[in-house]
Short mmCIF file of C-alpha atoms and ligand atoms in Angstrom, two decimals:
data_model
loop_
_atom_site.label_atom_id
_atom_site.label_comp_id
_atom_site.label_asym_id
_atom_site.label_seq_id
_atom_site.Cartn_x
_atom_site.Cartn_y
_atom_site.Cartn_z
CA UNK T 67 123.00 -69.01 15.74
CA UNK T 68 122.88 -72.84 14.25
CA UNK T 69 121.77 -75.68 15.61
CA UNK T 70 123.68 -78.45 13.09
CA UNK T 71 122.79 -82.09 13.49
CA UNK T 72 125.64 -84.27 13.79
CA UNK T 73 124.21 -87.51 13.98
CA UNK T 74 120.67 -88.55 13.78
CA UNK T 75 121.43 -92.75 14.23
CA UNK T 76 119.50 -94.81 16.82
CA UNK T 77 121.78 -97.14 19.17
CA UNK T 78 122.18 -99.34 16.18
CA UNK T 79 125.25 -98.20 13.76
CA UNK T 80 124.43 -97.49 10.40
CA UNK T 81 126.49 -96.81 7.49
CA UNK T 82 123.71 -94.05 6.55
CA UNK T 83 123.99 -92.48 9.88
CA UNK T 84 126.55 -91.12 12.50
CA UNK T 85 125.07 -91.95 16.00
CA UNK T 86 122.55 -88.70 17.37
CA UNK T 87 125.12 -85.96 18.36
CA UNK T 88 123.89 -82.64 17.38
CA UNK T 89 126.34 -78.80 17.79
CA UNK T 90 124.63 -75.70 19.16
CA UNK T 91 126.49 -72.52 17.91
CA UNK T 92 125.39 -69.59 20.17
CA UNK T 93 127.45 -67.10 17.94
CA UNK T 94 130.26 -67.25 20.42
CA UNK T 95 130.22 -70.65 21.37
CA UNK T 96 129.95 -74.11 20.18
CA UNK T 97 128.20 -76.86 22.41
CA UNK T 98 128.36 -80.24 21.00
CA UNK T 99 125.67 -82.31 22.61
CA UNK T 100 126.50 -86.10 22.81
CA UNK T 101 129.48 -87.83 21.79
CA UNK T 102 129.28 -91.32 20.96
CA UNK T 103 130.84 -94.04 18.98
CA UNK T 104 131.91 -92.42 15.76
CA UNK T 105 131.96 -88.84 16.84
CA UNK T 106 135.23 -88.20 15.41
CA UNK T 107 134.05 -89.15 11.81
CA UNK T 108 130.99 -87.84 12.37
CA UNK T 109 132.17 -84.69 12.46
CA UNK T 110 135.35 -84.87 10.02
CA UNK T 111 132.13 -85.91 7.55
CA UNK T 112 130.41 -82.76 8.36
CA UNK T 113 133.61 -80.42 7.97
CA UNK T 114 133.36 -79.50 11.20
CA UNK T 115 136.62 -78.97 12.84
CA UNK T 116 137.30 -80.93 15.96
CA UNK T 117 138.86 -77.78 17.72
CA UNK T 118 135.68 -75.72 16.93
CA UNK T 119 134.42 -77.31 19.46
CA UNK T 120 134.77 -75.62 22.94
CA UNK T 121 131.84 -77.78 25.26
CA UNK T 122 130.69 -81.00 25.76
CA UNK T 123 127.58 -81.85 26.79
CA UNK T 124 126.83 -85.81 27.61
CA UNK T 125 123.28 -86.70 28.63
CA UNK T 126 123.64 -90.71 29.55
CA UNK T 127 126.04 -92.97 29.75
CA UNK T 128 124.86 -95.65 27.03
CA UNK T 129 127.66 -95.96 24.13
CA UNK T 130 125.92 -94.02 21.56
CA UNK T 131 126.12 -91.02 23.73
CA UNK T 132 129.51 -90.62 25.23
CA UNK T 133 131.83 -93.77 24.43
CA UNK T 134 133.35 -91.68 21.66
CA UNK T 135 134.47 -88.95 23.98
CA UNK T 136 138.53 -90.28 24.69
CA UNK T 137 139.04 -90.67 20.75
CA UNK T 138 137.92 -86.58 20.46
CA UNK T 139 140.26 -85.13 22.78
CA UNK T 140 142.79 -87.21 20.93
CA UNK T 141 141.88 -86.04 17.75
CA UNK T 142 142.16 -82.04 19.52
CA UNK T 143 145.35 -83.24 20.59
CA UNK T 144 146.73 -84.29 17.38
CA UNK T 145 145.06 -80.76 15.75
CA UNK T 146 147.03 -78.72 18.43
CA UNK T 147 143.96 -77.68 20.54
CA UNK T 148 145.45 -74.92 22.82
CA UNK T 149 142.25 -73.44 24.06
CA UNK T 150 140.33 -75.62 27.02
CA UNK T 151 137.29 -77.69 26.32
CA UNK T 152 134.88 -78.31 28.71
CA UNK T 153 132.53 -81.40 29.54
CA UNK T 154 129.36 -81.64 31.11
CA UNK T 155 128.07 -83.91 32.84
CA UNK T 156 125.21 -85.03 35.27
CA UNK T 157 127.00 -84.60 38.87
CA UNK T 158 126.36 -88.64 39.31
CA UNK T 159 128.69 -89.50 36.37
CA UNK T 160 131.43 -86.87 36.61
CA UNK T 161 133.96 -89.07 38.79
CA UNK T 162 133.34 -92.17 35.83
CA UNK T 163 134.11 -89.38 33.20
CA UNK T 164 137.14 -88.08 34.99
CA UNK T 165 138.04 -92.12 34.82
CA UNK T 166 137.70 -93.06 31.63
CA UNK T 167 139.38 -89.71 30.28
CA UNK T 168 142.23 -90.78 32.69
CA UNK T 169 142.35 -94.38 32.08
CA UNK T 170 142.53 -93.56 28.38
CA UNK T 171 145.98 -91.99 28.78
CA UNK T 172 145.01 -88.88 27.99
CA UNK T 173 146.80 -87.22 30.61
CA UNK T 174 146.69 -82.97 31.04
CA UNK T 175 150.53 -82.30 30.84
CA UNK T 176 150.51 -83.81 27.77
CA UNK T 177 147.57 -82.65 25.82
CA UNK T 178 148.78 -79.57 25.44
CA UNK T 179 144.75 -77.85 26.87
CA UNK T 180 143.11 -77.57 29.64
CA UNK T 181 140.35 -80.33 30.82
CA UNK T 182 137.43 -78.87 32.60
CA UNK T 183 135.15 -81.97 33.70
CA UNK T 184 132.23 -80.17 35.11
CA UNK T 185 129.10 -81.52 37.08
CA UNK T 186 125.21 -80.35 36.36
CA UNK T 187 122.71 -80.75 38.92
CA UNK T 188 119.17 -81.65 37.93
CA UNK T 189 116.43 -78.85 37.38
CA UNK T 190 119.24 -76.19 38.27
CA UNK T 191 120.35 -73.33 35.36
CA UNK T 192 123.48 -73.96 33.96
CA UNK T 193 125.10 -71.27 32.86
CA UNK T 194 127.92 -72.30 29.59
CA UNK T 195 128.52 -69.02 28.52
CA UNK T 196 126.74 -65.35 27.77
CA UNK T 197 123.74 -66.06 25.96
CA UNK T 198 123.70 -69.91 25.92
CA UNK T 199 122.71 -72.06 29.33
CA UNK T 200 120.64 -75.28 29.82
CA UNK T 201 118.75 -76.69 32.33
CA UNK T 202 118.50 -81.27 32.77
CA UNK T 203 115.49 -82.93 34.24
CA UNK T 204 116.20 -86.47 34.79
CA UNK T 205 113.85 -88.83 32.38
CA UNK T 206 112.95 -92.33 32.96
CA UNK T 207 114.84 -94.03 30.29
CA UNK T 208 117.18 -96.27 32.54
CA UNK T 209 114.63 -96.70 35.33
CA UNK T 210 114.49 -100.01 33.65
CA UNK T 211 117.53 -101.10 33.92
CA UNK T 212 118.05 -100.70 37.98
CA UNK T 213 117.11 -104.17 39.03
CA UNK T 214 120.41 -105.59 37.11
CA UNK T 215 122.80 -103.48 38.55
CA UNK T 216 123.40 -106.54 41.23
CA UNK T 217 126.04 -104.57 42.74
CA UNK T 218 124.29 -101.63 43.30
CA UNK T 219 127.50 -99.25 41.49
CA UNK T 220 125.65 -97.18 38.94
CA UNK T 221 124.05 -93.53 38.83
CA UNK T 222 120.94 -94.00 36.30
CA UNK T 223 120.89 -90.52 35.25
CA UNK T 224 119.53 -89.90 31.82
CA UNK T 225 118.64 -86.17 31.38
CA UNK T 226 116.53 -84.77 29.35
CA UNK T 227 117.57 -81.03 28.94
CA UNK T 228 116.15 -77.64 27.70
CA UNK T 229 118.79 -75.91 26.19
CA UNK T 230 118.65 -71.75 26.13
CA UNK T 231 120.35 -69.54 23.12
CA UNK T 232 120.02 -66.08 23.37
CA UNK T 233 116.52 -66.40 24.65
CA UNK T 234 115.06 -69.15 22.68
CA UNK T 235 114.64 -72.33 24.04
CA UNK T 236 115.12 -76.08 22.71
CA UNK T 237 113.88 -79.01 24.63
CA UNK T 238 115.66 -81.98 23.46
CA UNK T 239 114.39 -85.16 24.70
CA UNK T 240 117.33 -87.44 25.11
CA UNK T 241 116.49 -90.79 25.23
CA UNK T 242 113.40 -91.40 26.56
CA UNK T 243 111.31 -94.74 27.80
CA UNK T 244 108.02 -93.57 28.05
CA UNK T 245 104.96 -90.94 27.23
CA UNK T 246 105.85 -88.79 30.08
CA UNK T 247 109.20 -88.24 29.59
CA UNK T 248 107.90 -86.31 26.65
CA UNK T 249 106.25 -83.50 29.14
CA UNK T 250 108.87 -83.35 31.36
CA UNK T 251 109.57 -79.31 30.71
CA UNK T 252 105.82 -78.65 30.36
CA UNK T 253 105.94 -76.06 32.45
CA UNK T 254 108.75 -73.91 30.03
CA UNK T 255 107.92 -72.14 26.95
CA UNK T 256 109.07 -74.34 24.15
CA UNK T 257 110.63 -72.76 20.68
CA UNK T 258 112.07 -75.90 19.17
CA UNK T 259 111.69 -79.72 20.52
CA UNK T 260 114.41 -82.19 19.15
CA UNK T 261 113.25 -85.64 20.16
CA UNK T 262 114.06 -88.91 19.94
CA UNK T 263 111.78 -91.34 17.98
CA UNK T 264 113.16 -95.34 18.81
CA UNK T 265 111.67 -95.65 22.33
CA UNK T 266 107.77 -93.86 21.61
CA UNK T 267 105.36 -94.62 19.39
CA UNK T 268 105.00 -91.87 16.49
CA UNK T 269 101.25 -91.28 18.28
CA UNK T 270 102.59 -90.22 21.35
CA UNK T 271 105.19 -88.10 19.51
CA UNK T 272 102.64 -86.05 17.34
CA UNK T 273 100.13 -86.04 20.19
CA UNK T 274 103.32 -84.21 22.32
CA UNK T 275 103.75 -82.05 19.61
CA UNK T 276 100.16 -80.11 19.75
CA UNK T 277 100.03 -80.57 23.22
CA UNK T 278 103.67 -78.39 23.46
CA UNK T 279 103.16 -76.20 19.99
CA UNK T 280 106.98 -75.49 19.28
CA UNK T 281 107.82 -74.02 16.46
CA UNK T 282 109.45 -76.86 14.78
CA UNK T 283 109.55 -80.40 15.87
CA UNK T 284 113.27 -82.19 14.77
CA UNK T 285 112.98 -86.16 14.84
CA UNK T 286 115.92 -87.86 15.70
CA UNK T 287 117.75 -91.16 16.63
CA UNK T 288 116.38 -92.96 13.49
CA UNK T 289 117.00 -96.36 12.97
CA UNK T 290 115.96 -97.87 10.04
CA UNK T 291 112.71 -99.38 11.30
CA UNK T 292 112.25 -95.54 12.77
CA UNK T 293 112.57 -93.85 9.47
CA UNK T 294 109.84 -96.11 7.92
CA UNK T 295 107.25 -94.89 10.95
CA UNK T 296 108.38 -91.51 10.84
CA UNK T 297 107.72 -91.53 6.71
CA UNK T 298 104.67 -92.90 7.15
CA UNK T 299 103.57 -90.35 9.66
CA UNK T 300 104.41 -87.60 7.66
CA UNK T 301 102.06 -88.66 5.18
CA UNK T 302 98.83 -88.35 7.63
CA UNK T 303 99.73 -84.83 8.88
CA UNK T 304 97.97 -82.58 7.44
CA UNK T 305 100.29 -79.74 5.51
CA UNK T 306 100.45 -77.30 8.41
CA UNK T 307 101.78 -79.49 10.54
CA UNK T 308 103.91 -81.49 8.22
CA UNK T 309 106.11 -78.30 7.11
CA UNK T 310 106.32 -78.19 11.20
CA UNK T 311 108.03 -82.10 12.06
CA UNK T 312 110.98 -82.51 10.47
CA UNK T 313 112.88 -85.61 10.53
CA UNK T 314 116.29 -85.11 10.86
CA UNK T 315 119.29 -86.14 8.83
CA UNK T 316 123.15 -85.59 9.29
CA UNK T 317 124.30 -82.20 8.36
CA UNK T 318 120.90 -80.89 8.79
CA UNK T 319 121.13 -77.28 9.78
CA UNK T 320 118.32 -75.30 11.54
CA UNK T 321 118.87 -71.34 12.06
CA UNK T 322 118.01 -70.71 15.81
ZN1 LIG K 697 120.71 -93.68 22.18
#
């Protein structure tokens, strides 16, 4: 059991950074989690082949996060994928997925594999396969952004999800906005939290951290200006705690 990190790139692209995208390998299945611009190289770079891959899991719909999606199923087209992959998303976005798959050309009878979009509900257990499910609470990080949708068209789900493999559990964050997003799975027992770091303060981070006491504490979704703060921090831990946060890097690997 592996959790390998993908990506570990904020929004902004980076030459020394795929965008965050990280692949949970239960033993007998592989759940890539995000999938945004770049995922394609992202993975080629770590070795990791595209048809490995038998899930999906998309947690907002910003372009870091899912935008690279179409140009993945082409790339398991072109490897002769024959088995079918699966994508989850938040029920809200599911139809827009469908869509853009669709409106991408990348039609069924010609892939060659079967397309299984399926929809999440928030705070209910999703089962993925034996020994690997997850559960999505919905976070605040696109609260923000509801006054501009004039037309009143969009979903704003951003989930936040705790992810279970063969009885441990990882809270990843997402993308948050705010402090609280931080406690939204309080109430769970918490082996490893993956967070983000570009939208909190490293404070409110490390504060999270005791408060939660996982095992290990992965930072992720580093842009530059991130890595500096997260550096930094690492220096006033003291060196119980500092073998605990980890930041991240692409083609980190943690055994689960
Ligand atoms: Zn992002």
């Amino acid at each position: 059991m592996e959790l390998k990190f993908i990506g570990t790139s904020s929004g902004k692209t980076s030459l020394k950074r795929y965008h965050s995208s990280f692949l949970i390998n239960s033993g007998s299945y592989n759940l890539l989690v995000d999938a945004g611009d770049g995922i394609s190289r992202a993975l080629l770079n770590q070795k990791i082949l595209f048809n490995f891959i038998d899930g999906i899991l998309i947690s907002h719909l910003h372009p870091d996060h899912y935008t690279g999606l179409p140009a993945l199923i082409v790339q398991m087209k072109m490897n002769e994928r024959k088995n079918p992959l699966y994508i989850f998303c938040d029920e809200s976005n599911t139809e827009f997925i469908k869509e853009f798959i669709y409106q991408s050309y990348l039609f069924e009878d010609k892939l060659g594999f079967k397309l299984n979009v399926q929809s999440f509900q928030q705070d209910k257990n999703f089962e993925v396969s034996d020994g690997l499910s997850f559960t999505a609470r919905q976070n605040s990080h696109l609260e923000r952004n509801i006054s501009s949708d004039k037309s009143r068209r969009l979903s704003f789900s951003c989930s936040s999800f705790l992810i279970k493999v063969n009885g441990k559990n990882i809270f990843f964050t997402g993308d948050i906005a705010e402090q609280k997003d931080l406690y939204i799975f309080r109430d769970m027992i918490i082996d490893l939290m993956v967070s983000e770091i570009t939208h909190i303060t490293t404070e409110e981070l490390i504060d999270a951290f005791r408060n939660i006491k996982p095992q290990r504490l992965y930072i992720t979704h580093l842009s530059e200006e991130d890595e500096k703060k997260v550096s930094k921090l690492s220096y006033q831990l003291p060196t119980a705690e500092r073998r605990k946060v980890v930041a991240a890097f692409d083609g980190l690997s943690v055994k689960i």
